């Protein structure tokens, strides 16, 4: 069936793009011919019911699936401006993960100090100079709107922070490595409404500098914070569009049923 | 007032609850039995042996005269053997556990190795002694030495350390590993910066439980030819004339506490039995102290980990 090319919907330059992207967990064909454009310095939201493949797609962007045996990518995820296929076996997943950070569903700080948590991405690259680390950690914590709350206790254990603070710490940890893209995997699903609002606010600020791809269960959240939305169902990308259009005038019946709450 | 139905229900509930009472009582007795027997055994040892626990007892060599005999060579021997055991078993055990848990592909070879490791823990200790007699004493020519004993006991407790380390590694949530990998860490960076530090409580516990088992072992140490009567200490590095080499002590003959105890027990004079009881107290206290340290270390490290 001939479709409108999703990439032409995007008016900004592309930061990444999946082309005829397929993913298999062993014999399970989890993603089917997905064509998703990711606009530079915009927020692209992936929505859809549980098991639709949105997290699977997100985790393909930083090759997390490489950690487990039996997973297979097919097709391309092109990263611009380099124009490399980041799921190609020739590309080192470690380099991809240094350039594309991730924030997880549940806050998962390391059982280390606040400072060590934020600095870890830099330490992995061999950065040892204390002055550089301190400067970058402060910058990242400011970027995650956490600096004022923790500047006097950087050597405290990260577990002593509240859930919302821990998630902002994880965002700071992702920011410290100067990523080109940050992947958010339902970052507010474990948080209360107030912490959720602060994370959403933060995402709106971060997109000034970084391209954002976010998976969310919450359609209101997608509508509030994203510029583009992709609706996925059963491993397929059903509809992609500007968020303001997709939620108001969905082109597909399935999309409409989902966003109006008829299933999900 | 209670209706007829509710009276019936109460009867049923009372009958059901009778079993709770029975199981609870039997369980309590079973638990208490173990504790009581252990306490009685220990009390018996203490009553028999406490008079001999003087400083001289720790500073004297064994002797023909029971009142002058001490455990100097035995406790020094035990301590040195434990050092060799720890230096052998800890690196090998931790490395094997990390490999099996983090690096090994999940296939039938790995599974076979895992089953074997678990089975090794069940091999009787005297079999390790026989293996060591052939391998370390005769083939490698290490003699009836501290080195041989340490290596033997090291092999014996290897499975304990491997299993404890693997369990500690498995207790670390996937989310923590993924967080590190997502920042571009290599496998070794994840292992060394995260997994080993977070698993260290469990690793220490495994090491100490293993060592406290090794310190009481008699059979394998007798098999490899530990002495039962020894009135000198291994050479201290760089002492004596000509000066001893830094590792000469490894090849020294030795005895250990359980062998000394066994030796005294097998004498007819009852005065030696008092010495044996005193040695028993020393072994039990050492074991309990090691277990106490394990519990303390674990709780201290656990306090920092919340997941």
Coordinates of C-alpha atoms in Angstrom, one line a residue:
Chain A
X1 CA 0.0 0.0 0.0
X2 CA 1.4 3.3 -0.9
X3 CA 1.8 5.8 1.9
X4 CA 2.6 9.4 2.3
X5 CA 6.4 9.5 3.1
X6 CA 6.7 10.2 6.7
X7 CA 9.9 12.2 6.3
X8 CA 8.2 14.8 4.1
X9 CA 5.9 15.7 7.1
X10 CA 8.9 17.0 9.0
X11 CA 9.9 20.6 8.1
X12 CA 13.1 20.7 10.3
X13 CA 16.3 18.9 9.4
X14 CA 16.4 15.3 10.4
X15 CA 18.6 14.1 13.2
X16 CA 17.8 10.4 12.6
X17 CA 15.5 8.3 10.6
X18 CA 14.5 4.6 10.5
X19 CA 14.1 3.1 7.1
X20 CA 12.2 -0.2 6.6
X21 CA 13.3 -1.0 10.1
X22 CA 12.5 -4.5 11.4
X23 CA 13.4 -6.0 14.7
X24 CA 13.3 -9.6 15.9
X25 CA 13.4 -11.1 19.4
X26 CA 14.4 -14.5 18.2
X27 CA 11.5 -15.6 16.1
X28 CA 9.2 -12.8 17.3
X29 CA 8.9 -10.2 14.7
X30 CA 8.5 -7.2 17.0
X31 CA 8.9 -4.2 14.6
X32 CA 7.7 -4.2 11.0
X33 CA 9.0 -1.9 8.4
X34 CA 9.0 1.2 10.5
X35 CA 9.8 4.5 8.8
X36 CA 10.2 7.1 11.5
X37 CA 11.8 10.5 11.0
X38 CA 13.3 12.2 14.0
X39 CA 13.5 16.0 13.7
X40 CA 16.5 17.7 15.0
X41 CA 16.0 19.5 18.4
X42 CA 12.4 18.5 18.5
X43 CA 10.5 16.2 20.7
X44 CA 9.2 13.1 19.0
X45 CA 6.8 11.0 21.0
X46 CA 6.1 7.3 20.5
X47 CA 2.6 6.3 21.7
X48 CA 0.6 3.1 21.5
X49 CA -0.8 0.4 23.7
X50 CA 1.4 -2.0 25.7
X51 CA 3.3 -4.4 23.6
X52 CA 3.1 -2.2 20.4
X53 CA 6.9 -2.1 20.1
X54 CA 7.5 1.6 21.1
X55 CA 10.1 0.7 23.7
X56 CA 11.6 -1.8 21.4
X57 CA 12.0 0.8 18.8
X58 CA 13.4 3.3 21.3
X59 CA 16.0 0.8 22.6
X60 CA 17.1 0.1 19.0
X61 CA 18.4 3.7 18.8
X62 CA 21.1 3.0 21.4
X63 CA 21.6 -0.6 20.5
X64 CA 20.5 -1.8 23.9
X65 CA 19.2 -5.0 22.3
X66 CA 22.9 -5.9 21.6
X67 CA 23.2 -6.7 25.3
X68 CA 21.0 -9.8 25.0
X69 CA 21.4 -12.8 22.7
X70 CA 19.0 -13.7 19.9
X71 CA 18.0 -10.2 18.9
X72 CA 18.3 -9.0 15.3
X73 CA 18.0 -5.7 13.5
X74 CA 17.0 -5.4 9.9
X75 CA 16.8 -2.3 7.8
X76 CA 18.4 1.0 8.8
X77 CA 18.4 3.7 11.4
X78 CA 20.4 6.5 9.8
X79 CA 22.0 9.1 12.1
X80 CA 22.7 12.5 10.6
X81 CA 24.8 14.5 9.8
X82 CA 27.2 11.5 9.6
X83 CA 24.7 9.5 7.6
X84 CA 25.7 6.2 9.1
X85 CA 23.4 3.3 9.7
X86 CA 23.7 2.9 13.5
X87 CA 22.3 -0.6 13.6
X88 CA 24.9 -1.9 11.2
X89 CA 27.2 -4.5 12.7
X90 CA 30.1 -2.4 11.5
X91 CA 29.1 0.4 13.9
X92 CA 30.3 0.0 17.5
X93 CA 27.3 0.1 19.9
X94 CA 29.5 1.7 22.6
X95 CA 30.2 4.7 20.3
X96 CA 26.4 5.0 19.6
X97 CA 25.6 4.9 23.4
X98 CA 28.2 7.6 24.0
X99 CA 26.4 9.8 21.5
X100 CA 22.8 8.8 22.3
X101 CA 21.9 8.8 26.0
X102 CA 19.0 7.2 27.6
X103 CA 16.7 7.9 30.6
X104 CA 14.8 4.9 31.9
X105 CA 11.3 4.2 33.1
X106 CA 12.2 3.9 36.8
X107 CA 14.9 6.2 38.2
X108 CA 18.0 4.0 38.3
X109 CA 20.8 6.0 39.8
X110 CA 24.0 4.0 40.7
X111 CA 24.4 3.3 44.4
X112 CA 27.1 6.0 44.4
X113 CA 27.3 9.7 45.2
X114 CA 25.4 12.3 43.3
X115 CA 28.7 13.6 41.9
X116 CA 29.8 10.1 40.8
X117 CA 26.5 9.4 39.1
X118 CA 26.6 12.5 36.9
X119 CA 30.3 12.2 36.2
X120 CA 30.1 8.5 35.2
X121 CA 29.5 9.1 31.5
X122 CA 32.7 11.3 31.4
X123 CA 34.7 8.9 33.5
X124 CA 33.9 6.1 31.0
X125 CA 35.6 8.2 28.4
X126 CA 38.7 8.4 30.5
X127 CA 38.1 12.0 31.8
X128 CA 40.0 12.2 35.1
X129 CA 40.7 15.9 35.6
X130 CA 38.8 17.0 38.7
X131 CA 38.2 20.5 37.4
X132 CA 36.7 19.3 34.1
X133 CA 34.5 16.8 35.9
X134 CA 33.3 19.4 38.4
X135 CA 32.5 21.9 35.7
X136 CA 30.6 19.4 33.6
X137 CA 28.7 18.0 36.6
X138 CA 27.5 21.4 37.6
X139 CA 26.5 22.2 34.1
X140 CA 24.6 19.0 33.8
X141 CA 22.9 19.4 37.2
X142 CA 21.9 22.9 36.2
X143 CA 20.6 21.6 32.9
X144 CA 18.5 19.1 34.9
X145 CA 17.2 21.8 37.2
X146 CA 18.7 20.0 40.2
X147 CA 21.8 22.0 41.0
X148 CA 20.2 24.3 43.6
X149 CA 18.8 21.4 45.5
X150 CA 22.0 19.3 45.6
X151 CA 24.9 21.7 45.3
X152 CA 25.8 21.4 49.0
X153 CA 25.6 17.6 49.1
X154 CA 27.2 16.3 46.0
X155 CA 28.9 13.6 48.0
X156 CA 25.6 12.2 49.4
X157 CA 24.4 8.9 48.1
X158 CA 22.0 9.3 45.2
X159 CA 19.5 7.0 46.9
X160 CA 18.8 9.7 49.5
X161 CA 17.1 11.9 46.9
X162 CA 13.3 11.7 46.3
X163 CA 12.0 9.8 43.3
X164 CA 11.6 12.9 41.2
X165 CA 15.0 14.2 42.1
X166 CA 16.5 10.8 41.3
X167 CA 14.9 10.9 37.8
X168 CA 16.3 14.5 37.3
X169 CA 19.7 13.1 38.4
X170 CA 19.4 10.4 35.7
X171 CA 18.6 13.2 33.2
X172 CA 21.7 15.1 34.4
X173 CA 23.7 11.9 34.0
X174 CA 22.5 11.6 30.4
X175 CA 23.1 15.3 29.8
X176 CA 26.7 15.3 31.1
X177 CA 27.9 13.3 28.2
X178 CA 26.8 16.0 25.7
X179 CA 24.6 13.6 23.8
X180 CA 23.1 14.3 20.4
X181 CA 19.9 12.5 21.2
X182 CA 18.3 11.6 24.5
X183 CA 16.0 8.7 24.6
X184 CA 13.3 8.8 27.3
X185 CA 11.5 5.5 28.1
X186 CA 8.3 6.5 29.9
X187 CA 10.4 8.7 32.3
X188 CA 7.5 9.7 34.4
X189 CA 5.5 6.5 34.8
X190 CA 7.0 5.9 38.3
X191 CA 6.6 9.5 39.5
X192 CA 3.8 11.5 41.2
X193 CA 2.1 14.4 39.3
X194 CA 4.3 17.1 40.7
X195 CA 7.5 15.4 39.8
X196 CA 6.0 14.5 36.4
X197 CA 5.3 18.2 35.7
X198 CA 8.9 19.2 36.6
X199 CA 10.3 16.5 34.2
X200 CA 8.0 17.6 31.4
X201 CA 9.1 21.2 31.9
X202 CA 12.7 20.0 31.8
X203 CA 12.2 18.2 28.6
X204 CA 10.9 21.4 27.0
X205 CA 14.1 23.1 28.1
X206 CA 16.5 20.4 27.0
X207 CA 15.1 20.2 23.5
X208 CA 16.7 23.6 22.8
X209 CA 20.0 21.8 22.6
X210 CA 19.3 18.1 22.2
X211 CA 17.0 16.0 20.0
X212 CA 14.5 14.0 22.1
X213 CA 12.7 10.8 21.4
X214 CA 10.2 9.8 24.1
X215 CA 8.1 6.8 24.7
X216 CA 5.0 7.5 26.8
X217 CA 1.9 5.7 27.9
X218 CA 0.2 8.9 28.6
X219 CA -1.4 10.6 25.6
X220 CA -1.9 13.9 27.3
X221 CA 1.8 13.9 28.0
X222 CA 2.6 13.3 24.4
X223 CA 0.2 16.1 23.4
X224 CA 1.7 18.5 25.9
X225 CA 5.4 18.0 25.3
X226 CA 6.0 16.7 21.8
X227 CA 6.3 18.3 18.4
X228 CA 5.8 15.1 16.4
X229 CA 4.0 11.9 17.4
X230 CA 4.1 8.4 16.1
X231 CA 1.3 6.0 16.9
X232 CA 2.4 2.4 16.9
X233 CA 0.3 -0.7 17.0
X234 CA 1.3 -4.4 16.9
X235 CA 4.9 -3.5 15.8
X236 CA 3.8 -1.2 13.0
X237 CA 4.0 2.5 12.8
X238 CA 0.4 3.3 12.0
X239 CA 0.5 7.0 11.8
X240 CA 3.1 9.8 12.1
X241 CA 2.4 13.4 12.1
X242 CA 2.8 16.8 13.7
X243 CA 1.5 16.4 17.3
X244 CA -1.1 19.2 16.9
X245 CA -2.5 17.6 13.7
X246 CA -2.3 14.0 14.8
X247 CA -4.3 14.6 18.0
X248 CA -6.9 16.8 16.3
X249 CA -7.2 15.3 12.8
X250 CA -5.9 11.7 12.9
X251 CA -5.9 10.3 9.4
X252 CA -6.3 6.7 10.4
X253 CA -9.3 5.1 12.2
X254 CA -7.0 3.1 14.6
X255 CA -5.2 6.3 15.7
X256 CA -8.5 8.0 16.3
X257 CA -9.8 5.0 18.3
X258 CA -6.7 5.0 20.4
X259 CA -6.5 8.7 21.2
X260 CA -10.1 9.0 21.9
X261 CA -9.7 6.1 24.4
X262 CA -11.8 3.5 22.6
X263 CA -9.0 1.0 23.1
X264 CA -5.6 1.0 24.8
Chain B
X1 CA -25.9 -12.6 69.4
X2 CA -24.1 -15.0 67.2
X3 CA -26.3 -16.8 64.8
X4 CA -26.2 -20.6 64.3
X5 CA -24.3 -20.1 61.0
X6 CA -21.6 -18.1 62.6
X7 CA -21.2 -20.6 65.5
X8 CA -20.6 -23.2 62.9
X9 CA -18.1 -21.1 61.1
X10 CA -16.2 -20.5 64.3
X11 CA -16.0 -24.3 64.9
X12 CA -14.5 -24.7 61.4
X13 CA -12.1 -21.9 62.0
X14 CA -11.0 -23.3 65.3
X15 CA -10.3 -26.7 63.7
X16 CA -8.3 -25.1 60.9
X17 CA -6.4 -23.0 63.4
X18 CA -5.4 -26.1 65.4
X19 CA -3.0 -27.0 62.6
X20 CA -1.3 -23.6 62.8
X21 CA -0.7 -24.3 66.5
X22 CA 0.7 -27.8 65.9
X23 CA 3.0 -26.7 63.0
X24 CA 4.2 -23.7 65.0
X25 CA 5.0 -25.8 68.0
X26 CA 6.8 -28.5 66.0
X27 CA 8.7 -25.9 64.1
X28 CA 9.8 -24.1 67.3
X29 CA 11.0 -27.4 68.8
X30 CA 13.0 -28.3 65.6
X31 CA 14.6 -24.9 65.6
X32 CA 15.4 -25.0 69.3
X33 CA 16.8 -28.5 69.1
X34 CA 19.7 -27.3 66.8
X35 CA 20.5 -24.3 68.9
X36 CA 20.3 -26.3 72.2
X37 CA 22.6 -29.1 70.9
X38 CA 25.1 -26.5 69.6
X39 CA 25.0 -24.6 72.9
X40 CA 25.4 -27.8 75.0
X41 CA 28.4 -29.0 72.9
X42 CA 30.1 -25.6 73.2
X43 CA 29.4 -25.5 77.0
X44 CA 30.8 -28.9 77.4
X45 CA 34.0 -27.9 75.6
X46 CA 34.2 -24.7 77.7
X47 CA 33.8 -26.6 80.9
X48 CA 36.5 -29.1 79.9
X49 CA 39.0 -26.7 78.4
X50 CA 38.7 -23.2 79.8
X51 CA 41.4 -23.7 82.5
X52 CA 44.0 -24.3 79.7
X53 CA 43.2 -21.0 77.9
X54 CA 46.1 -19.1 79.3
X55 CA 48.5 -16.9 77.3
X56 CA 51.1 -19.7 77.6
X57 CA 48.8 -22.0 75.8
X58 CA 49.0 -19.8 72.7
X59 CA 52.7 -19.2 73.0
X60 CA 54.0 -22.8 73.7
X61 CA 54.8 -25.5 71.3
X62 CA 53.3 -28.9 71.9
X63 CA 55.0 -31.0 74.5
X64 CA 55.1 -34.4 76.1
X65 CA 53.9 -32.7 79.4
X66 CA 50.3 -31.7 78.9
X67 CA 50.5 -28.7 81.3
X68 CA 53.3 -27.2 79.2
X69 CA 51.9 -28.0 75.8
X70 CA 50.5 -25.2 73.7
X71 CA 49.1 -24.5 70.2
X72 CA 51.6 -22.0 68.9
X73 CA 52.7 -24.1 65.9
X74 CA 49.1 -25.0 65.2
X75 CA 47.5 -21.6 65.2
X76 CA 50.3 -20.1 63.2
X77 CA 50.0 -23.0 60.8
X78 CA 46.3 -22.5 60.5
X79 CA 46.7 -18.7 60.0
X80 CA 49.3 -19.2 57.2
X81 CA 47.3 -21.9 55.5
X82 CA 44.3 -19.6 55.5
X83 CA 46.3 -16.8 53.9
X84 CA 47.3 -19.1 51.1
X85 CA 43.8 -20.4 50.8
X86 CA 42.3 -16.9 50.5
X87 CA 44.9 -15.8 48.0
X88 CA 44.1 -18.8 45.8
X89 CA 40.4 -19.1 46.1
X90 CA 39.3 -15.5 46.1
X91 CA 40.7 -14.4 42.8
X92 CA 39.9 -17.7 41.1
X93 CA 36.4 -17.9 42.5
X94 CA 35.5 -14.3 41.8
X95 CA 36.9 -14.4 38.3
X96 CA 35.1 -17.7 37.5
X97 CA 31.8 -16.3 38.9
X98 CA 32.1 -13.0 36.9
X99 CA 32.9 -15.0 33.7
X100 CA 30.0 -17.4 34.2
X101 CA 27.5 -14.6 35.1
X102 CA 28.6 -11.7 32.8
X103 CA 30.7 -13.1 29.9
X104 CA 29.8 -16.7 29.2
X105 CA 27.4 -17.3 26.4
X106 CA 24.3 -19.0 27.6
X107 CA 24.7 -22.5 26.1
X108 CA 25.0 -26.1 27.1
X109 CA 28.7 -25.8 27.8
X110 CA 28.2 -23.1 30.3
X111 CA 25.3 -25.0 31.8
X112 CA 27.5 -28.1 32.2
X113 CA 30.2 -26.0 33.9
X114 CA 27.5 -24.6 36.3
X115 CA 26.3 -28.0 37.2
X116 CA 29.8 -29.2 37.8
X117 CA 30.6 -26.2 40.0
X118 CA 27.6 -27.0 42.2
X119 CA 28.5 -30.7 42.3
X120 CA 32.1 -29.8 43.4
X121 CA 30.7 -28.3 46.5
X122 CA 29.3 -31.7 47.5
X123 CA 32.5 -33.7 46.9
X124 CA 33.8 -35.0 50.3
X125 CA 36.8 -33.1 51.5
X126 CA 39.0 -36.2 51.7
X127 CA 38.7 -36.6 48.0
X128 CA 40.3 -33.1 47.6
X129 CA 43.0 -34.3 49.9
X130 CA 43.7 -37.3 47.7
X131 CA 43.7 -35.1 44.6
X132 CA 46.1 -32.8 46.2
X133 CA 48.4 -35.6 47.4
X134 CA 48.8 -36.7 43.8
X135 CA 48.9 -33.3 42.1
X136 CA 50.6 -30.8 44.5
X137 CA 52.7 -33.2 46.6
X138 CA 54.0 -35.7 44.0
X139 CA 53.5 -34.2 40.5
X140 CA 54.3 -30.6 41.3
X141 CA 56.6 -31.4 44.1
X142 CA 55.3 -28.9 46.7
X143 CA 55.9 -31.4 49.5
X144 CA 53.9 -31.7 52.7
X145 CA 53.9 -27.9 53.0
X146 CA 51.8 -24.9 53.9
X147 CA 51.5 -24.2 50.1
X148 CA 50.0 -27.6 49.4
X149 CA 47.5 -27.3 52.3
X150 CA 46.5 -23.8 51.3
X151 CA 46.0 -24.8 47.6
X152 CA 44.0 -27.8 48.6
X153 CA 41.7 -26.0 50.9
X154 CA 41.5 -23.2 48.3
X155 CA 40.2 -25.7 45.7
X156 CA 37.8 -27.1 48.3
X157 CA 36.1 -23.7 49.0
X158 CA 36.2 -22.5 45.4
X159 CA 32.6 -23.6 44.7
X160 CA 31.4 -21.8 47.8
X161 CA 33.0 -18.6 46.7
X162 CA 31.8 -19.0 43.1
X163 CA 28.2 -19.7 44.1
X164 CA 28.1 -16.8 46.6
X165 CA 29.6 -14.4 44.1
X166 CA 27.2 -15.4 41.4
X167 CA 24.3 -14.9 43.7
X168 CA 25.5 -11.5 44.7
X169 CA 25.9 -10.5 41.0
X170 CA 22.5 -11.8 40.2
X171 CA 20.9 -9.7 42.9
X172 CA 22.1 -6.5 41.1
X173 CA 19.1 -5.2 39.1
X174 CA 19.2 -5.2 35.3
X175 CA 18.3 -1.5 35.4
X176 CA 21.6 -0.7 37.0
X177 CA 23.6 -2.6 34.4
X178 CA 21.6 -1.0 31.6
X179 CA 22.2 2.4 33.0
X180 CA 25.9 1.9 32.9
X181 CA 25.9 0.3 29.4
X182 CA 23.7 3.1 28.1
X183 CA 26.4 5.6 29.0
X184 CA 28.8 3.7 26.8
X185 CA 30.5 1.6 29.4
X186 CA 32.3 -1.6 28.2
X187 CA 31.6 -4.9 29.8
X188 CA 34.7 -4.6 31.9
X189 CA 33.8 -1.1 33.0
X190 CA 30.4 -2.3 34.1
X191 CA 32.0 -5.2 36.0
X192 CA 34.8 -3.2 37.7
X193 CA 33.0 0.1 38.3
X194 CA 29.6 -1.3 39.3
X195 CA 29.1 -5.0 39.7
X196 CA 32.1 -5.9 41.8
X197 CA 31.6 -3.0 44.2
X198 CA 27.8 -3.6 44.6
X199 CA 28.4 -7.4 45.0
X200 CA 31.2 -7.0 47.4
X201 CA 29.0 -7.7 50.5
X202 CA 28.0 -11.0 49.1
X203 CA 31.5 -11.8 47.9
X204 CA 33.0 -11.1 51.4
X205 CA 30.3 -13.3 53.0
X206 CA 31.1 -16.2 50.6
X207 CA 34.9 -15.8 51.2
X208 CA 34.5 -15.8 55.0
X209 CA 32.0 -18.7 55.1
X210 CA 34.4 -20.6 52.9
X211 CA 37.4 -19.8 55.1
X212 CA 35.5 -20.7 58.2
X213 CA 34.8 -24.1 56.7
X214 CA 38.4 -24.5 55.6
X215 CA 39.8 -23.6 59.1
X216 CA 38.0 -26.6 60.7
X217 CA 38.9 -29.1 57.9
X218 CA 41.0 -32.1 59.1
X219 CA 40.7 -34.9 56.6
X220 CA 42.3 -33.3 53.5
X221 CA 45.1 -31.8 55.6
X222 CA 46.0 -35.2 57.1
X223 CA 45.9 -36.8 53.6
X224 CA 48.5 -34.4 52.3
X225 CA 50.7 -35.2 55.2
X226 CA 50.5 -32.4 57.8
X227 CA 52.6 -33.2 60.8
X228 CA 50.9 -34.0 64.1
X229 CA 53.8 -32.9 66.3
X230 CA 55.8 -29.9 65.4
X231 CA 58.0 -27.7 67.6
X232 CA 59.2 -25.0 65.3
X233 CA 57.6 -22.2 63.2
X234 CA 58.0 -21.7 59.5
X235 CA 60.9 -19.4 58.7
X236 CA 60.2 -15.7 58.9
X237 CA 61.3 -14.0 55.7
X238 CA 64.8 -12.6 55.8
X239 CA 65.5 -14.0 59.3
X240 CA 68.0 -16.6 60.4
X241 CA 71.4 -17.5 59.0
X242 CA 71.5 -17.9 56.1
X243 CA 68.5 -15.6 55.8
X244 CA 65.3 -17.2 54.7
X245 CA 63.8 -16.2 51.3
X246 CA 60.5 -14.2 51.3
X247 CA 58.5 -17.3 50.4
X248 CA 60.4 -20.1 52.2
X249 CA 57.6 -20.3 54.7
X250 CA 55.3 -21.6 52.0
X251 CA 57.4 -24.8 51.8
X252 CA 57.7 -25.4 55.5
X253 CA 56.1 -28.4 57.3
X254 CA 53.2 -27.4 59.5
X255 CA 50.3 -28.5 61.5
X256 CA 46.8 -26.9 61.9
X257 CA 44.5 -26.5 64.9
X258 CA 42.1 -29.4 64.1
X259 CA 45.0 -31.8 63.7
X260 CA 46.5 -30.7 66.9
X261 CA 43.2 -31.2 68.6
X262 CA 42.8 -34.7 67.0
X263 CA 46.3 -35.6 68.1
X264 CA 45.7 -34.7 71.7
X265 CA 42.3 -36.5 71.7
X266 CA 43.9 -39.7 70.6
X267 CA 46.3 -39.8 73.6
X268 CA 45.3 -41.9 76.6
X269 CA 46.2 -39.3 79.3
X270 CA 43.1 -37.2 80.2
X271 CA 45.2 -34.1 80.7
X272 CA 45.7 -34.0 77.0
X273 CA 41.9 -34.2 76.5
X274 CA 41.7 -30.9 78.4
X275 CA 44.1 -29.4 75.8
X276 CA 42.0 -30.8 73.0
X277 CA 38.9 -29.2 74.5
X278 CA 40.8 -25.8 74.8
X279 CA 41.8 -26.1 71.1
X280 CA 38.2 -26.8 70.2
X281 CA 37.1 -23.6 71.9
X282 CA 39.7 -21.7 69.9
X283 CA 38.5 -23.2 66.6
X284 CA 34.8 -22.6 67.4
X285 CA 35.5 -19.0 68.5
X286 CA 37.5 -18.3 65.4
X287 CA 34.7 -19.7 63.2
X288 CA 32.0 -17.7 65.0
X289 CA 34.1 -14.6 64.9
X290 CA 34.6 -15.0 61.1
X291 CA 30.8 -15.5 60.6
X292 CA 30.2 -12.5 62.8
X293 CA 32.5 -10.4 60.6
X294 CA 30.7 -11.7 57.5
X295 CA 27.3 -10.6 58.9
X296 CA 28.6 -7.3 59.9
X297 CA 30.3 -6.6 56.5
X298 CA 27.2 -7.6 54.6
X299 CA 24.9 -5.4 56.6
X300 CA 27.3 -2.5 56.3
X301 CA 27.4 -2.8 52.5
X302 CA 23.7 -3.6 52.2
X303 CA 22.9 -0.3 54.0
X304 CA 24.3 1.6 51.0
X305 CA 22.3 -0.4 48.4
X306 CA 18.6 0.2 48.0
X307 CA 16.8 -1.5 45.2

